[in-house]
mmCIF file of C-alpha atoms in Angstrom:
data_model
loop_
_atom_site.group_PDB
_atom_site.id
_atom_site.type_symbol
_atom_site.label_atom_id
_atom_site.label_comp_id
_atom_site.label_asym_id
_atom_site.label_seq_id
_atom_site.Cartn_x
_atom_site.Cartn_y
_atom_site.Cartn_z
ATOM 1 C CA MET Q 11 -56.215 54.632 19.793
ATOM 2 C CA TYR Q 12 -52.718 54.353 18.297
ATOM 3 C CA LYS Q 13 -52.366 53.118 14.727
ATOM 4 C CA PHE Q 14 -49.174 52.066 12.983
ATOM 5 C CA TYR Q 15 -48.120 52.152 9.354
ATOM 6 C CA LEU Q 16 -46.356 49.369 7.496
ATOM 7 C CA SER Q 17 -45.396 50.015 3.885
ATOM 8 C CA GLY Q 18 -47.871 52.896 3.734
ATOM 9 C CA LYS Q 19 -50.796 50.841 5.096
ATOM 10 C CA CYS Q 20 -52.532 51.544 8.400
ATOM 11 C CA PHE Q 21 -52.774 48.758 10.987
ATOM 12 C CA SER Q 22 -54.553 48.667 14.360
ATOM 13 C CA MET Q 23 -52.742 47.458 17.457
ATOM 14 C CA LYS Q 24 -54.332 43.981 17.292
ATOM 15 C CA LYS Q 25 -53.414 43.457 13.647
ATOM 16 C CA LEU Q 26 -49.910 44.672 14.275
ATOM 17 C CA LEU Q 27 -49.366 42.194 17.088
ATOM 18 C CA LEU Q 28 -50.225 39.296 14.772
ATOM 19 C CA PHE Q 29 -46.881 39.836 13.076
ATOM 20 C CA PHE Q 30 -45.025 38.875 16.240
ATOM 21 C CA SER Q 31 -46.077 35.245 15.949
ATOM 22 C CA LEU Q 32 -45.106 35.016 12.292
ATOM 23 C CA ILE Q 33 -41.867 36.849 11.677
ATOM 24 C CA SER Q 34 -38.459 36.749 13.342
ATOM 25 C CA ILE Q 35 -35.485 38.607 11.855
ATOM 26 C CA PRO Q 36 -32.050 38.594 13.548
ATOM 27 C CA VAL Q 37 -30.485 42.040 13.685
ATOM 28 C CA PHE Q 38 -27.432 43.094 15.683
ATOM 29 C CA ALA Q 39 -26.502 46.528 17.026
ATOM 30 C CA SER Q 40 -24.511 48.093 19.857
ATOM 31 C CA ASP Q 41 -27.033 50.781 20.756
ATOM 32 C CA TYR Q 42 -28.916 48.467 23.120
ATOM 33 C CA GLY Q 43 -25.965 47.182 25.122
ATOM 34 C CA ILE Q 44 -25.373 43.884 23.354
ATOM 35 C CA TYR Q 45 -22.960 41.723 25.303
ATOM 36 C CA THR Q 46 -21.024 38.515 24.716
ATOM 37 C CA PRO Q 47 -20.344 35.580 27.071
ATOM 38 C CA ASP Q 48 -16.912 37.082 27.770
ATOM 39 C CA ASN Q 49 -18.621 40.053 29.422
ATOM 40 C CA TYR Q 50 -20.621 38.052 31.935
ATOM 41 C CA SER Q 51 -19.786 38.994 35.508
ATOM 42 C CA TYR Q 52 -22.408 36.864 37.315
ATOM 43 C CA SER Q 53 -21.659 33.273 38.139
ATOM 44 C CA SER Q 54 -24.274 31.115 39.870
ATOM 45 C CA GLY Q 55 -27.670 31.683 41.440
ATOM 46 C CA SER Q 56 -31.034 32.730 40.071
ATOM 47 C CA SER Q 57 -31.395 32.752 36.307
ATOM 48 C CA GLU Q 58 -33.718 35.765 36.464
ATOM 49 C CA MET Q 59 -33.306 39.357 37.589
ATOM 50 C CA THR Q 60 -36.236 41.675 38.328
ATOM 51 C CA LEU Q 61 -36.067 45.465 38.184
ATOM 52 C CA PHE Q 62 -38.873 47.654 39.480
ATOM 53 C CA ILE Q 63 -39.232 50.888 37.488
ATOM 54 C CA LEU Q 64 -41.600 53.078 39.495
ATOM 55 C CA ASP Q 65 -43.358 56.330 38.706
ATOM 56 C CA PHE Q 66 -42.533 59.359 40.865
ATOM 57 C CA SER Q 67 -43.882 61.962 38.448
ATOM 58 C CA ASN Q 68 -45.905 64.878 39.807
ATOM 59 C CA SER Q 69 -49.243 63.245 38.937
ATOM 60 C CA MET Q 70 -48.561 60.606 41.603
ATOM 61 C CA THR Q 71 -49.423 63.273 44.191
ATOM 62 C CA GLU Q 72 -53.059 63.153 43.028
ATOM 63 C CA TYR Q 73 -55.567 61.485 45.324
ATOM 64 C CA LEU Q 74 -57.408 58.229 44.755
ATOM 65 C CA ASP Q 75 -59.970 57.001 47.269
ATOM 66 C CA GLY Q 76 -58.804 59.529 49.854
ATOM 67 C CA GLU Q 77 -55.083 58.735 49.614
ATOM 68 C CA SER Q 78 -52.345 59.952 47.305
ATOM 69 C CA LYS Q 79 -51.382 57.551 44.545
ATOM 70 C CA VAL Q 80 -47.752 57.601 45.649
ATOM 71 C CA ASP Q 81 -48.741 56.559 49.185
ATOM 72 C CA LEU Q 82 -50.882 53.751 47.761
ATOM 73 C CA MET Q 83 -47.885 52.596 45.727
ATOM 74 C CA LEU Q 84 -45.529 52.783 48.718
ATOM 75 C CA ASP Q 85 -47.960 50.928 50.987
ATOM 76 C CA THR Q 86 -48.328 48.208 48.393
ATOM 77 C CA MET Q 87 -44.568 47.878 47.912
ATOM 78 C CA ARG Q 88 -44.102 47.576 51.688
ATOM 79 C CA LYS Q 89 -46.497 44.626 51.676
ATOM 80 C CA ILE Q 90 -45.097 42.995 48.530
ATOM 81 C CA LEU Q 91 -41.349 43.249 49.165
ATOM 82 C CA PRO Q 92 -41.252 40.939 52.225
ATOM 83 C CA THR Q 93 -42.784 38.181 50.084
ATOM 84 C CA VAL Q 94 -39.833 38.222 47.667
ATOM 85 C CA SER Q 95 -37.343 35.426 48.264
ATOM 86 C CA SER Q 96 -33.974 36.604 49.596
ATOM 87 C CA ASP Q 97 -32.375 34.560 46.789
ATOM 88 C CA SER Q 98 -34.125 36.604 44.100
ATOM 89 C CA ARG Q 99 -32.152 39.368 42.431
ATOM 90 C CA ILE Q 100 -34.234 42.549 42.563
ATOM 91 C CA GLY Q 101 -33.470 46.230 42.049
ATOM 92 C CA LEU Q 102 -35.142 49.627 41.883
ATOM 93 C CA ARG Q 103 -35.122 52.425 39.313
ATOM 94 C CA VAL Q 104 -37.359 55.482 39.663
ATOM 95 C CA TYR Q 105 -38.283 58.306 37.319
ATOM 96 C CA GLY Q 106 -39.937 61.698 37.600
ATOM 97 C CA HIS Q 107 -38.372 62.327 41.017
ATOM 98 C CA LYS Q 108 -36.551 65.465 39.826
ATOM 99 C CA MET Q 109 -37.842 68.613 38.156
ATOM 100 C CA GLY Q 110 -34.772 69.975 36.354
ATOM 101 C CA PHE Q 111 -34.300 73.548 35.160
ATOM 102 C CA THR Q 112 -35.459 72.674 31.629
ATOM 103 C CA PRO Q 113 -37.838 70.106 30.097
ATOM 104 C CA PHE Q 114 -34.771 68.348 28.681
ATOM 105 C CA GLU Q 115 -33.352 67.823 32.171
ATOM 106 C CA ALA Q 116 -36.756 66.782 33.525
ATOM 107 C CA CYS Q 117 -36.974 64.141 30.805
ATOM 108 C CA LYS Q 118 -33.659 62.653 31.982
ATOM 109 C CA ALA Q 119 -34.872 62.259 35.558
ATOM 110 C CA SER Q 120 -34.371 58.523 35.908
ATOM 111 C CA THR Q 121 -32.113 56.975 38.536
ATOM 112 C CA LEU Q 122 -31.078 53.476 39.530
ATOM 113 C CA LEU Q 123 -31.542 53.808 43.299
ATOM 114 C CA VAL Q 124 -30.865 50.174 44.195
ATOM 115 C CA PRO Q 125 -28.773 47.984 41.854
ATOM 116 C CA PRO Q 126 -30.235 44.485 41.408
ATOM 117 C CA ALA Q 127 -28.960 42.028 43.995
ATOM 118 C CA LYS Q 128 -30.102 39.267 46.316
ATOM 119 C CA ASN Q 129 -31.583 40.028 49.751
ATOM 120 C CA ASN Q 130 -32.445 43.540 48.555
ATOM 121 C CA ALA Q 131 -35.998 44.117 49.798
ATOM 122 C CA LEU Q 132 -35.053 46.319 52.765
ATOM 123 C CA ASN Q 133 -32.726 48.448 50.631
ATOM 124 C CA ILE Q 134 -35.524 49.062 48.144
ATOM 125 C CA GLU Q 135 -38.063 49.936 50.829
ATOM 126 C CA THR Q 136 -35.643 52.380 52.484
ATOM 127 C CA SER Q 137 -34.899 54.105 49.164
ATOM 128 C CA LEU Q 138 -38.584 54.407 48.304
ATOM 129 C CA LEU Q 139 -39.350 56.188 51.572
ATOM 130 C CA LYS Q 140 -36.758 58.845 50.725
ATOM 131 C CA THR Q 141 -38.171 59.555 47.251
ATOM 132 C CA ARG Q 142 -40.860 62.093 46.393
ATOM 133 C CA PRO Q 143 -42.883 62.686 43.185
ATOM 134 C CA ARG Q 144 -42.008 65.908 41.365
ATOM 135 C CA GLY Q 145 -41.557 65.923 37.613
ATOM 136 C CA MET Q 146 -42.211 64.437 34.183
ATOM 137 C CA THR Q 147 -42.851 60.870 32.942
ATOM 138 C CA PRO Q 148 -39.755 59.743 30.979
ATOM 139 C CA ILE Q 149 -40.789 56.117 30.517
ATOM 140 C CA THR Q 150 -38.824 55.418 27.342
ATOM 141 C CA TYR Q 151 -35.620 56.991 28.657
ATOM 142 C CA SER Q 152 -35.944 54.901 31.825
ATOM 143 C CA LEU Q 153 -36.329 51.686 29.828
ATOM 144 C CA LYS Q 154 -33.300 52.576 27.710
ATOM 145 C CA GLN Q 155 -31.163 53.251 30.782
ATOM 146 C CA ALA Q 156 -32.308 50.100 32.534
ATOM 147 C CA ILE Q 157 -31.705 47.792 29.608
ATOM 148 C CA LYS Q 158 -28.356 49.281 28.647
ATOM 149 C CA TYR Q 159 -26.847 49.704 32.108
ATOM 150 C CA ASP Q 160 -28.791 48.124 34.976
ATOM 151 C CA PHE Q 161 -28.652 44.553 33.626
ATOM 152 C CA MET Q 162 -25.084 44.810 32.337
ATOM 153 C CA GLY Q 163 -23.191 41.527 32.579
ATOM 154 C CA PHE Q 164 -26.158 39.433 33.728
ATOM 155 C CA PRO Q 165 -26.683 36.436 31.389
ATOM 156 C CA GLY Q 166 -30.133 35.331 32.531
ATOM 157 C CA LYS Q 167 -33.656 36.541 31.900
ATOM 158 C CA LYS Q 168 -34.276 40.226 32.603
ATOM 159 C CA HIS Q 169 -37.687 41.057 34.038
ATOM 160 C CA ILE Q 170 -38.884 44.665 34.280
ATOM 161 C CA ILE Q 171 -41.960 45.640 36.272
ATOM 162 C CA LEU Q 172 -42.934 49.110 35.072
ATOM 163 C CA LEU Q 173 -45.554 50.946 37.132
ATOM 164 C CA THR Q 174 -46.940 54.238 35.837
ATOM 165 C CA ASP Q 175 -50.000 56.417 36.339
ATOM 166 C CA GLY Q 176 -49.717 58.042 32.922
ATOM 167 C CA GLY Q 177 -48.282 57.807 29.439
ATOM 168 C CA GLU Q 178 -44.940 59.004 28.134
ATOM 169 C CA ASN Q 179 -44.752 62.815 28.042
ATOM 170 C CA CYS Q 180 -41.171 63.317 26.873
ATOM 171 C CA ASP Q 181 -41.697 63.092 23.094
ATOM 172 C CA GLU Q 182 -40.745 59.417 22.862
ATOM 173 C CA SER Q 183 -42.669 56.210 22.345
ATOM 174 C CA PRO Q 184 -42.013 53.180 24.569
ATOM 175 C CA CYS Q 185 -43.889 51.031 22.054
ATOM 176 C CA LYS Q 186 -41.618 52.022 19.173
ATOM 177 C CA PHE Q 187 -38.559 51.583 21.385
ATOM 178 C CA VAL Q 188 -39.364 47.978 22.305
ATOM 179 C CA MET Q 189 -40.167 47.171 18.676
ATOM 180 C CA GLU Q 190 -36.588 48.123 17.861
ATOM 181 C CA LEU Q 191 -35.230 46.526 21.025
ATOM 182 C CA ILE Q 192 -36.502 43.026 20.303
ATOM 183 C CA LYS Q 193 -34.594 43.001 17.045
ATOM 184 C CA VAL Q 194 -31.401 42.821 19.084
ATOM 185 C CA ARG Q 195 -32.466 41.632 22.543
ATOM 186 C CA LYS Q 196 -34.683 38.648 23.282
ATOM 187 C CA ASP Q 197 -33.809 38.330 26.965
ATOM 188 C CA VAL Q 198 -35.956 41.174 28.338
ATOM 189 C CA VAL Q 199 -39.578 40.849 29.474
ATOM 190 C CA ILE Q 200 -41.498 43.988 30.450
ATOM 191 C CA ASP Q 201 -44.626 43.789 32.571
ATOM 192 C CA VAL Q 202 -46.577 47.048 32.693
ATOM 193 C CA ILE Q 203 -48.948 48.117 35.461
ATOM 194 C CA ALA Q 204 -51.150 51.019 34.350
ATOM 195 C CA PHE Q 205 -52.256 52.642 37.600
ATOM 196 C CA ASN Q 206 -55.460 54.676 37.351
ATOM 197 C CA ILE Q 207 -55.079 55.472 33.618
ATOM 198 C CA ASP Q 208 -58.092 56.011 31.365
ATOM 199 C CA ASN Q 209 -56.519 57.688 28.330
ATOM 200 C CA GLU Q 210 -56.891 55.223 25.437
ATOM 201 C CA ASP Q 211 -53.757 56.331 23.595
ATOM 202 C CA ASP Q 212 -51.637 56.011 26.735
ATOM 203 C CA LEU Q 213 -53.083 52.587 27.455
ATOM 204 C CA ALA Q 214 -52.414 51.434 23.885
ATOM 205 C CA GLN Q 215 -48.762 52.524 24.112
ATOM 206 C CA LEU Q 216 -48.260 50.805 27.445
ATOM 207 C CA GLU Q 217 -50.024 47.600 26.408
ATOM 208 C CA CYS Q 218 -47.861 47.466 23.290
ATOM 209 C CA THR Q 219 -44.742 47.900 25.448
ATOM 210 C CA SER Q 220 -45.585 44.799 27.442
ATOM 211 C CA LEU Q 221 -47.000 42.530 24.733
ATOM 212 C CA VAL Q 222 -44.190 43.135 22.253
ATOM 213 C CA THR Q 223 -41.713 41.791 24.831
ATOM 214 C CA SER Q 224 -43.981 38.853 25.728
ATOM 215 C CA GLY Q 225 -44.784 40.552 29.020
ATOM 216 C CA LYS Q 226 -48.060 41.032 30.875
ATOM 217 C CA PHE Q 227 -50.231 44.138 30.940
ATOM 218 C CA TYR Q 228 -52.199 45.002 34.073
ATOM 219 C CA SER Q 229 -54.716 47.768 34.634
ATOM 220 C CA ALA Q 230 -55.137 48.742 38.300
ATOM 221 C CA ASN Q 231 -57.606 51.328 39.561
ATOM 222 C CA THR Q 232 -57.679 50.514 43.280
ATOM 223 C CA ALA Q 233 -55.140 49.648 45.975
ATOM 224 C CA ALA Q 234 -56.308 46.026 45.913
ATOM 225 C CA GLU Q 235 -55.911 45.777 42.131
ATOM 226 C CA LEU Q 236 -52.459 47.356 42.391
ATOM 227 C CA ALA Q 237 -51.389 44.774 44.974
ATOM 228 C CA ASN Q 238 -52.752 41.919 42.851
ATOM 229 C CA SER Q 239 -50.991 43.233 39.749
ATOM 230 C CA LEU Q 240 -47.619 43.506 41.493
ATOM 231 C CA SER Q 241 -48.013 40.089 43.087
ATOM 232 C CA ASN Q 242 -49.010 38.429 39.811
ATOM 233 C CA SER Q 243 -46.151 40.065 37.951
ATOM 234 C CA LEU Q 244 -43.605 38.914 40.527
ATOM 235 C CA ASN Q 245 -44.927 35.362 40.595
ATOM 236 C CA ALA Q 246 -45.400 34.905 36.872
ATOM 237 C CA ARG Q 247 -42.766 32.699 35.246
ATOM 238 C CA LYS Q 248 -42.368 33.582 31.587
ATOM 239 C CA GLU Q 249 -39.949 32.640 28.844
ATOM 240 C CA VAL Q 250 -38.792 35.422 26.559
ATOM 241 C CA ASP Q 251 -39.819 34.545 23.018
ATOM 242 C CA ALA Q 252 -40.150 37.905 21.321
ATOM 243 C CA LYS Q 253 -40.984 38.317 17.666
ATOM 244 C CA ILE Q 254 -40.590 41.399 15.509
ATOM 245 C CA VAL Q 255 -42.292 43.128 12.625
ATOM 246 C CA PRO Q 256 -40.583 44.284 9.412
ATOM 247 C CA ASN Q 257 -39.024 47.741 9.257
ATOM 248 C CA TYR Q 258 -41.491 50.518 8.451
#
């Protein structure tokens, strides 16, 4: 299980999260795509945008209950997408869909396939059917790209639904990233769906990634649980109220 150090003292995940309800420190930086009202390019419509960030790493080719995990994910998305209102702004980013000639390139394999927009379900489904699992699991890089670029100019709440079947394997920490992120951005909520993961360290990192941003954490080990997790994440209405811990 992950432990964190504040001022030289060791804290468990639960103790660390207590800080989020007690401390809030405003910090400003340009590294996370901070924008001003002058930069807004959206006018009216939904006050929330949802971005699916889906795992197409090589491990998604593994089988679960007689079917590959990627096929289970695609089948579930085909059932879920038609239930999304045409007025909802949704988009799709995938990662792990490219190998690259070097580990560095493989850890940059993250692409916005469908920019967030209304009436986008069919576009997302079509793009998913053309994508195949191949490479690494650059979760943190994907979150950075999504937050800095994919939501650019949108003034409302940003909702990420991250689905992964494993932990970060590109020498980064999504938990540490969001701890820094919420110092400068309080408009992003990240729900995490851990699909068939049993590694405690990976689960701790992913749970931290969701809870720090006031998101929800789901653990799914069957097709039915995956469908319920995606449905619950889409239907949940949350207000971003992130808190941060002191620098360490």
